[in-house]
Amino acid sequence: MKKYISALLMGAVLIGSFSFSTLEVEGAAKVKAVAYKNCTELNKVYKGGVSKDAKTTNKGGKIKYKPFVSAELYKLNEKSDRDNDGIACEK
């Protein structure tokens, strides 16, 4: 009987932890992609700008902040990437 209760409790803990981790991932994945009017507006939300992928490097020299990585967000704000290095509005 003790083994049955232990197994039942372990199952409940595993299911509960899986449910919470799934919620966190879903919440993080729901970044709303917005086309910003200019870099000033974009940098209010994303201090380091927006990068199209994590492997992209800045061509324009040293930057203060790490850019936020989002291909969809970058695509909407690609017009703000003046040096065409894959990072829009880097600081």
Tab-separated table of N, CA and C in Angstrom:
chain	number	residue	atom	x	y	z
A	1	MET	N	0.822	-1.200	0.000
A	1	MET	CA	0.000	0.000	0.000
A	1	MET	C	0.866	1.263	0.000
A	2	LYS	N	2.004	1.217	0.761
A	2	LYS	CA	2.885	2.382	0.818
A	2	LYS	C	3.509	2.662	-0.540
A	3	LYS	N	3.873	1.603	-1.266
A	3	LYS	CA	4.470	1.781	-2.590
A	3	LYS	C	3.471	2.420	-3.547
A	4	TYR	N	2.204	2.014	-3.428
A	4	TYR	CA	1.159	2.553	-4.289
A	4	TYR	C	0.984	4.049	-4.031
A	5	ILE	N	0.951	4.443	-2.767
A	5	ILE	CA	0.782	5.846	-2.400
A	5	ILE	C	2.001	6.655	-2.849
A	6	SER	N	3.200	6.096	-2.646
A	6	SER	CA	4.419	6.784	-3.078
A	6	SER	C	4.424	6.995	-4.589
A	7	ALA	N	4.043	5.962	-5.328
A	7	ALA	CA	3.998	6.064	-6.785
A	7	ALA	C	2.972	7.104	-7.218
A	8	LEU	N	1.834	7.112	-6.552
A	8	LEU	CA	0.773	8.074	-6.864
A	8	LEU	C	1.244	9.506	-6.607
A	9	LEU	N	1.923	9.729	-5.474
A	9	LEU	CA	2.435	11.064	-5.151
A	9	LEU	C	3.506	11.507	-6.142
A	10	MET	N	4.405	10.605	-6.485
A	10	MET	CA	5.456	10.943	-7.458
A	10	MET	C	4.846	11.306	-8.815
A	11	GLY	N	3.831	10.572	-9.224
A	11	GLY	CA	3.151	10.865	-10.485
A	11	GLY	C	2.511	12.241	-10.460
A	12	ALA	N	1.875	12.569	-9.337
A	12	ALA	CA	1.219	13.871	-9.203
A	12	ALA	C	2.250	14.998	-9.249
A	13	VAL	N	3.392	14.800	-8.590
A	13	VAL	CA	4.446	15.812	-8.586
A	13	VAL	C	4.995	16.006	-9.996
A	14	LEU	N	5.248	14.926	-10.697
A	14	LEU	CA	5.768	15.023	-12.061
A	14	LEU	C	4.794	15.719	-12.996
A	15	ILE	N	3.530	15.378	-12.897
A	15	ILE	CA	2.512	16.010	-13.743
A	15	ILE	C	2.403	17.492	-13.410
A	16	GLY	N	2.430	17.824	-12.125
A	16	GLY	CA	2.343	19.222	-11.707
A	16	GLY	C	3.522	20.029	-12.195
A	17	SER	N	4.725	19.491	-12.081
A	17	SER	CA	5.910	20.236	-12.527
A	17	SER	C	5.910	20.397	-14.039
A	18	PHE	N	5.443	19.389	-14.765
A	18	PHE	CA	5.360	19.493	-16.223
A	18	PHE	C	4.372	20.578	-16.622
A	19	SER	N	3.248	20.658	-15.933
A	19	SER	CA	2.229	21.659	-16.249
A	19	SER	C	2.762	23.070	-16.046
A	20	PHE	N	3.502	23.306	-14.945
A	20	PHE	CA	4.036	24.633	-14.687
A	20	PHE	C	5.109	25.008	-15.700
A	21	SER	N	5.972	24.073	-16.060
A	21	SER	CA	7.017	24.396	-17.026
A	21	SER	C	6.417	24.674	-18.400
A	22	THR	N	5.350	23.992	-18.758
A	22	THR	CA	4.681	24.235	-20.031
A	22	THR	C	4.074	25.634	-20.053
A	23	LEU	N	3.496	26.061	-18.934
A	23	LEU	CA	2.913	27.391	-18.868
A	23	LEU	C	3.980	28.467	-19.035
A	24	GLU	N	5.137	28.278	-18.420
A	24	GLU	CA	6.201	29.260	-18.536
A	24	GLU	C	6.677	29.392	-19.977
A	25	VAL	N	6.843	28.284	-20.659
A	25	VAL	CA	7.306	28.310	-22.048
A	25	VAL	C	6.273	28.973	-22.936
A	26	GLU	N	5.011	28.650	-22.735
A	26	GLU	CA	3.966	29.266	-23.548
A	26	GLU	C	3.917	30.768	-23.319
A	27	GLY	N	4.071	31.222	-22.077
A	27	GLY	CA	4.045	32.645	-21.772
A	27	GLY	C	5.210	33.375	-22.405
A	28	ALA	N	6.389	32.754	-22.402
A	28	ALA	CA	7.577	33.378	-22.973
A	28	ALA	C	7.502	33.438	-24.493
A	29	ALA	N	6.830	32.473	-25.095
A	29	ALA	CA	6.762	32.412	-26.553
A	29	ALA	C	5.775	33.432	-27.126
A	30	LYS	N	4.950	34.024	-26.300
A	30	LYS	CA	3.919	34.929	-26.793
A	30	LYS	C	4.378	36.386	-26.768
A	31	VAL	N	5.518	36.659	-27.373
A	31	VAL	CA	5.991	38.032	-27.530
A	31	VAL	C	5.272	38.605	-28.740
A	32	LYS	N	4.588	39.726	-28.534
A	32	LYS	CA	3.833	40.323	-29.625
A	32	LYS	C	4.779	41.088	-30.539
A	33	ALA	N	4.839	40.693	-31.772
A	33	ALA	CA	5.695	41.357	-32.756
A	33	ALA	C	5.008	42.632	-33.235
A	34	VAL	N	5.722	43.741	-33.090
A	34	VAL	CA	5.181	45.059	-33.434
A	34	VAL	C	6.161	45.766	-34.362
A	35	ALA	N	5.634	46.452	-35.346
A	35	ALA	CA	6.457	47.298	-36.210
A	35	ALA	C	6.512	48.677	-35.557
A	36	TYR	N	7.690	49.059	-35.065
A	36	TYR	CA	7.850	50.341	-34.395
A	36	TYR	C	8.121	51.448	-35.410
A	37	LYS	N	7.712	52.648	-35.053
A	37	LYS	CA	7.836	53.806	-35.929
A	37	LYS	C	9.300	54.178	-36.176
A	38	ASN	N	10.123	54.075	-35.127
A	38	ASN	CA	11.541	54.418	-35.234
A	38	ASN	C	12.333	53.719	-34.126
A	39	CYS	N	13.642	53.911	-34.127
A	39	CYS	CA	14.495	53.245	-33.131
A	39	CYS	C	14.240	53.749	-31.713
A	40	THR	N	13.880	54.998	-31.567
A	40	THR	CA	13.589	55.541	-30.242
A	40	THR	C	12.453	54.758	-29.595
A	41	GLU	N	11.405	54.494	-30.352
A	41	GLU	CA	10.264	53.742	-29.843
A	41	GLU	C	10.640	52.277	-29.569
A	42	LEU	N	11.391	51.667	-30.473
A	42	LEU	CA	11.799	50.269	-30.305
A	42	LEU	C	12.706	50.119	-29.085
A	43	ASN	N	13.633	51.062	-28.887
A	43	ASN	CA	14.569	50.974	-27.770
A	43	ASN	C	13.927	51.224	-26.413
A	44	LYS	N	12.726	51.784	-26.385
A	44	LYS	CA	11.996	51.917	-25.121
A	44	LYS	C	11.609	50.536	-24.597
A	45	VAL	N	11.356	49.620	-25.503
A	45	VAL	CA	10.944	48.261	-25.136
A	45	VAL	C	12.139	47.303	-25.146
A	46	TYR	N	12.986	47.416	-26.149
A	46	TYR	CA	14.144	46.531	-26.319
A	46	TYR	C	15.407	47.391	-26.341
A	47	LYS	N	16.044	47.586	-25.179
A	47	LYS	CA	17.194	48.485	-25.052
A	47	LYS	C	18.318	48.199	-26.030
A	48	GLY	N	18.594	46.929	-26.259
A	48	GLY	CA	19.700	46.569	-27.141
A	48	GLY	C	19.312	46.386	-28.585
A	49	GLY	N	18.084	46.686	-28.918
A	49	GLY	CA	17.595	46.480	-30.272
A	49	GLY	C	17.069	45.067	-30.461
A	50	VAL	N	16.888	44.668	-31.709
A	50	VAL	CA	16.326	43.356	-32.036
A	50	VAL	C	17.204	42.677	-33.072
A	51	SER	N	17.592	41.447	-32.776
A	51	SER	CA	18.436	40.667	-33.669
A	51	SER	C	17.609	39.584	-34.349
A	52	LYS	N	17.948	39.267	-35.611
A	52	LYS	CA	17.175	38.243	-36.316
A	52	LYS	C	17.522	36.836	-35.861
A	53	ASP	N	18.742	36.625	-35.324
A	53	ASP	CA	19.074	35.332	-34.715
A	53	ASP	C	20.220	35.518	-33.723
A	54	ALA	N	20.452	34.509	-32.905
A	54	ALA	CA	21.435	34.601	-31.829
A	54	ALA	C	22.878	34.638	-32.346
A	55	LYS	N	23.118	34.191	-33.562
A	55	LYS	CA	24.474	34.148	-34.116
A	55	LYS	C	24.889	35.448	-34.796
A	56	THR	N	23.980	36.375	-34.943
A	56	THR	CA	24.254	37.640	-35.618
A	56	THR	C	25.199	38.500	-34.782
A	57	THR	N	26.188	39.102	-35.424
A	57	THR	CA	27.119	39.990	-34.730
A	57	THR	C	27.018	41.404	-35.296
A	58	ASN	N	27.312	42.357	-34.457
A	58	ASN	CA	27.220	43.765	-34.818
A	58	ASN	C	28.418	44.190	-35.663
A	59	LYS	N	28.161	44.874	-36.760
A	59	LYS	CA	29.224	45.379	-37.634
A	59	LYS	C	29.686	46.761	-37.209
A	60	GLY	N	28.830	47.499	-36.551
A	60	GLY	CA	29.083	48.918	-36.280
A	60	GLY	C	29.917	49.226	-35.053
A	61	GLY	N	30.594	48.287	-34.462
A	61	GLY	CA	31.416	48.574	-33.288
A	61	GLY	C	30.829	48.000	-32.013
A	62	LYS	N	31.307	48.526	-30.887
A	62	LYS	CA	30.897	48.024	-29.585
A	62	LYS	C	29.470	48.469	-29.243
A	63	ILE	N	28.706	47.558	-28.636
A	63	ILE	CA	27.347	47.891	-28.199
A	63	ILE	C	27.253	47.745	-26.680
A	64	LYS	N	26.352	48.518	-26.067
A	64	LYS	CA	26.171	48.499	-24.611
A	64	LYS	C	25.291	47.350	-24.149
A	65	TYR	N	24.240	47.072	-24.883
A	65	TYR	CA	23.221	46.110	-24.466
A	65	TYR	C	23.119	44.955	-25.446
A	66	LYS	N	22.770	43.807	-24.922
A	66	LYS	CA	22.568	42.632	-25.757
A	66	LYS	C	21.208	42.750	-26.460
A	67	PRO	N	21.164	42.533	-27.760
A	67	PRO	CA	19.883	42.645	-28.474
A	67	PRO	C	18.948	41.478	-28.165
A	68	PHE	N	17.662	41.748	-28.240
A	68	PHE	CA	16.623	40.732	-28.080
A	68	PHE	C	16.557	39.943	-29.383
A	69	VAL	N	16.493	38.626	-29.297
A	69	VAL	CA	16.493	37.782	-30.492
A	69	VAL	C	15.064	37.379	-30.855
A	70	SER	N	14.625	37.785	-32.041
A	70	SER	CA	13.311	37.417	-32.559
A	70	SER	C	13.289	37.674	-34.065
A	71	ALA	N	13.236	36.609	-34.837
A	71	ALA	CA	13.217	36.742	-36.294
A	71	ALA	C	11.980	37.500	-36.762
A	72	GLU	N	10.839	37.214	-36.147
A	72	GLU	CA	9.582	37.861	-36.552
A	72	GLU	C	9.611	39.363	-36.237
A	73	LEU	N	10.079	39.705	-35.043
A	73	LEU	CA	10.163	41.109	-34.643
A	73	LEU	C	11.184	41.859	-35.505
A	74	TYR	N	12.307	41.212	-35.801
A	74	TYR	CA	13.317	41.831	-36.672
A	74	TYR	C	12.739	42.098	-38.060
A	75	LYS	N	12.028	41.127	-38.598
A	75	LYS	CA	11.471	41.265	-39.947
A	75	LYS	C	10.530	42.479	-40.037
A	76	LEU	N	9.741	42.690	-38.983
A	76	LEU	CA	8.824	43.836	-38.974
A	76	LEU	C	9.555	45.175	-38.840
A	77	ASN	N	10.775	45.147	-38.279
A	77	ASN	CA	11.532	46.383	-38.051
A	77	ASN	C	12.837	46.429	-38.828
A	78	GLU	N	12.937	45.649	-39.874
A	78	GLU	CA	14.154	45.564	-40.679
A	78	GLU	C	14.547	46.915	-41.271
A	79	LYS	N	13.592	47.772	-41.511
A	79	LYS	CA	13.866	49.106	-42.060
A	79	LYS	C	14.758	49.921	-41.122
A	80	SER	N	14.780	49.581	-39.849
A	80	SER	CA	15.585	50.301	-38.860
A	80	SER	C	17.000	49.747	-38.729
A	81	ASP	N	17.342	48.744	-39.507
A	81	ASP	CA	18.693	48.179	-39.503
A	81	ASP	C	19.508	48.880	-40.585
A	82	ARG	N	20.052	50.051	-40.268
A	82	ARG	CA	20.727	50.879	-41.259
A	82	ARG	C	22.008	50.266	-41.821
A	83	ASP	N	22.747	49.522	-40.995
A	83	ASP	CA	24.009	48.948	-41.469
A	83	ASP	C	23.858	47.514	-41.992
A	84	ASN	N	22.625	47.037	-42.040
A	84	ASN	CA	22.296	45.712	-42.589
A	84	ASN	C	23.128	44.572	-41.996
A	85	ASP	N	23.303	44.602	-40.667
A	85	ASP	CA	24.071	43.544	-40.004
A	85	ASP	C	23.190	42.506	-39.321
A	86	GLY	N	21.861	42.663	-39.421
A	86	GLY	CA	20.949	41.693	-38.820
A	86	GLY	C	20.478	42.094	-37.441
A	87	ILE	N	20.847	43.298	-36.995
A	87	ILE	CA	20.399	43.825	-35.717
A	87	ILE	C	19.783	45.203	-35.950
A	88	ALA	N	18.524	45.350	-35.627
A	88	ALA	CA	17.833	46.625	-35.800
A	88	ALA	C	17.940	47.433	-34.515
A	89	CYS	N	18.328	48.678	-34.631
A	89	CYS	CA	18.369	49.637	-33.522
A	89	CYS	C	19.301	49.236	-32.382
A	90	GLU	N	20.455	48.654	-32.711
A	90	GLU	CA	21.394	48.261	-31.649
A	90	GLU	C	21.949	49.473	-30.937
A	91	LYS	N	22.219	49.288	-29.647
A	91	LYS	CA	22.801	50.349	-28.813
A	91	LYS	C	24.007	49.791	-28.100
